[in-house]
Amino acid sequence: MGRGILADPTLALMGHSLDRLSKTQQVIGHNIANVDTPQYRAKTLSFDVSLEKALGASEQLALARTHAGHLEPGGPALLEPRVVERNNPNARIDGNTVDINQEMVDLVETGLKYRAVAQLASKRLALLKTIANES
């Protein structure tokens, strides 16, 4: 019974989403903490490398897919993103590229996404518990 819940691909994907959102919050927090640091370059997470690897590896995967472009959850598309410099051409006089207004918007947006995914995961667990109790 418990093994099926742990192997639930939807919960695994939600857990991975929560991990990425948490990492995003950490990067934003680091940017905010360095808002007054001269020459600090604002950072962000890049999923480009993960996406390129996933697209390049899609030919090598033996998956049951409904469309040639679909990848299985937990596959290469879920590789960890890289922390990279944010593209912000508007550096201040001291060379710092942190835009505190943008960071605050990103922080709120990421927090809302995290809360939504956490609520969905909670509801998914409740559903699985109900199904397990009725079996």
Tab-separated table of C-alpha atoms in Angstrom:
chain	number	residue	atom	x	y	z
A	1	MET	CA	0.000	0.000	0.000
A	2	GLY	CA	2.605	2.620	1.054
A	3	ARG	CA	4.917	1.664	-1.797
A	4	GLY	CA	2.309	2.715	-4.406
A	5	ILE	CA	1.991	6.165	-2.857
A	6	LEU	CA	5.768	6.632	-2.810
A	7	ALA	CA	5.987	5.588	-6.460
A	8	ASP	CA	3.166	7.903	-7.565
A	9	PRO	CA	4.586	9.832	-10.553
A	10	THR	CA	2.316	12.814	-9.938
A	11	LEU	CA	3.569	13.217	-6.368
A	12	ALA	CA	7.143	12.766	-7.546
A	13	LEU	CA	6.676	15.538	-10.102
A	14	MET	CA	5.099	17.792	-7.476
A	15	GLY	CA	8.003	17.119	-5.123
A	16	HIS	CA	10.469	17.991	-7.854
A	17	SER	CA	8.537	21.196	-8.575
A	18	LEU	CA	8.665	22.142	-4.903
A	19	ASP	CA	12.432	21.523	-4.884
A	20	ARG	CA	12.942	23.791	-7.895
A	21	LEU	CA	10.709	26.510	-6.474
A	22	SER	CA	12.634	26.317	-3.198
A	23	LYS	CA	15.928	26.696	-5.097
A	24	THR	CA	14.443	29.675	-6.958
A	25	GLN	CA	13.512	31.281	-3.629
A	26	GLN	CA	17.075	30.763	-2.393
A	27	VAL	CA	18.535	32.454	-5.479
A	28	ILE	CA	16.109	35.380	-5.137
A	29	GLY	CA	16.963	35.678	-1.433
A	30	HIS	CA	20.654	35.744	-2.289
A	31	ASN	CA	20.023	38.523	-4.809
A	32	ILE	CA	18.061	40.543	-2.248
A	33	ALA	CA	20.779	40.036	0.368
A	34	ASN	CA	23.319	41.455	-2.091
A	35	VAL	CA	21.280	44.450	-3.251
A	36	ASP	CA	23.909	46.837	-1.833
A	37	THR	CA	27.009	44.815	-2.772
A	38	PRO	CA	29.105	46.666	-5.364
A	39	GLN	CA	29.745	44.716	-8.592
A	40	TYR	CA	27.286	41.961	-7.582
A	41	ARG	CA	25.613	40.420	-10.618
A	42	ALA	CA	22.019	39.243	-10.043
A	43	LYS	CA	21.495	35.495	-10.534
A	44	THR	CA	18.654	33.359	-11.832
A	45	LEU	CA	18.048	29.673	-12.581
A	46	SER	CA	18.576	28.503	-16.141
A	47	PHE	CA	16.650	25.545	-17.470
A	48	ASP	CA	18.092	25.899	-20.987
A	49	VAL	CA	20.856	23.330	-20.472
A	50	SER	CA	18.435	20.815	-18.960
A	51	LEU	CA	16.014	21.331	-21.823
A	52	GLU	CA	18.728	20.930	-24.457
A	53	LYS	CA	19.945	17.710	-22.825
A	54	ALA	CA	16.393	16.375	-22.598
A	55	LEU	CA	15.660	17.160	-26.231
A	56	GLY	CA	18.954	15.656	-27.334
A	57	ALA	CA	18.411	12.512	-25.271
A	58	SER	CA	14.780	12.028	-26.308
A	59	GLU	CA	15.847	9.857	-29.255
A	60	GLN	CA	17.666	7.483	-26.875
A	61	LEU	CA	14.759	6.943	-24.472
A	62	ALA	CA	12.583	3.861	-24.699
A	63	LEU	CA	9.300	5.330	-23.486
A	64	ALA	CA	5.645	4.665	-24.087
A	65	ARG	CA	4.620	8.056	-25.467
A	66	THR	CA	1.510	9.391	-27.150
A	67	HIS	CA	3.549	11.974	-29.041
A	68	ALA	CA	7.166	11.925	-30.152
A	69	GLY	CA	7.906	15.129	-28.210
A	70	HIS	CA	6.590	13.884	-24.848
A	71	LEU	CA	9.021	12.830	-22.123
A	72	GLU	CA	8.301	10.684	-19.089
A	73	PRO	CA	8.207	12.492	-15.691
A	74	GLY	CA	11.485	11.847	-13.917
A	75	GLY	CA	13.372	11.628	-17.203
A	76	PRO	CA	16.169	13.906	-18.398
A	77	ALA	CA	13.906	16.982	-18.440
A	78	LEU	CA	14.071	16.970	-14.640
A	79	LEU	CA	17.810	17.620	-14.483
A	80	GLU	CA	18.839	20.323	-12.089
A	81	PRO	CA	18.953	23.867	-13.421
A	82	ARG	CA	22.112	25.967	-13.300
A	83	VAL	CA	22.481	29.247	-11.425
A	84	VAL	CA	23.511	31.852	-14.004
A	85	GLU	CA	23.828	35.617	-14.189
A	86	ARG	CA	20.514	37.319	-14.896
A	87	ASN	CA	20.494	39.272	-18.128
A	88	ASN	CA	20.013	42.812	-16.843
A	89	PRO	CA	21.730	45.533	-18.873
A	90	ASN	CA	20.743	48.239	-16.362
A	91	ALA	CA	23.632	48.075	-13.922
A	92	ARG	CA	23.864	50.799	-11.324
A	93	ILE	CA	26.889	53.067	-11.032
A	94	ASP	CA	28.463	50.632	-8.525
A	95	GLY	CA	28.073	47.764	-11.041
A	96	ASN	CA	25.296	45.978	-9.119
A	97	THR	CA	22.545	44.544	-11.365
A	98	VAL	CA	19.958	43.638	-8.709
A	99	ASP	CA	16.577	45.231	-9.432
A	100	ILE	CA	14.901	45.043	-6.023
A	101	ASN	CA	11.441	45.617	-7.499
A	102	GLN	CA	11.853	42.688	-9.892
A	103	GLU	CA	13.249	40.502	-7.108
A	104	MET	CA	10.250	41.237	-4.880
A	105	VAL	CA	7.813	40.445	-7.700
A	106	ASP	CA	9.685	37.194	-8.417
A	107	LEU	CA	9.693	36.318	-4.716
A	108	VAL	CA	5.929	36.781	-4.405
A	109	GLU	CA	5.270	34.885	-7.641
A	110	THR	CA	7.496	31.986	-6.592
A	111	GLY	CA	5.863	31.886	-3.168
A	112	LEU	CA	2.401	31.691	-4.723
A	113	LYS	CA	3.495	28.888	-7.047
A	114	TYR	CA	5.054	27.007	-4.137
A	115	ARG	CA	1.885	27.322	-2.085
A	116	ALA	CA	-0.286	26.154	-5.006
A	117	VAL	CA	1.864	23.080	-5.692
A	118	ALA	CA	2.010	22.242	-1.964
A	119	GLN	CA	-1.801	22.432	-1.761
A	120	LEU	CA	-2.132	20.186	-4.813
A	121	ALA	CA	0.286	17.684	-3.287
A	122	SER	CA	-1.713	17.705	-0.060
A	123	LYS	CA	-4.935	17.067	-1.960
A	124	ARG	CA	-3.261	14.289	-3.947
A	125	LEU	CA	-2.133	12.619	-0.711
A	126	ALA	CA	-5.646	12.933	0.719
A	127	LEU	CA	-7.064	11.326	-2.430
A	128	LEU	CA	-4.579	8.463	-2.264
A	129	LYS	CA	-5.366	7.986	1.424
A	130	THR	CA	-9.093	7.799	0.636
A	131	ILE	CA	-8.449	5.270	-2.123
A	132	ALA	CA	-6.246	3.172	0.181
A	133	ASN	CA	-8.875	3.191	2.943
A	134	GLU	CA	-11.614	2.051	0.575
A	135	SER	CA	-9.559	-0.868	-0.774
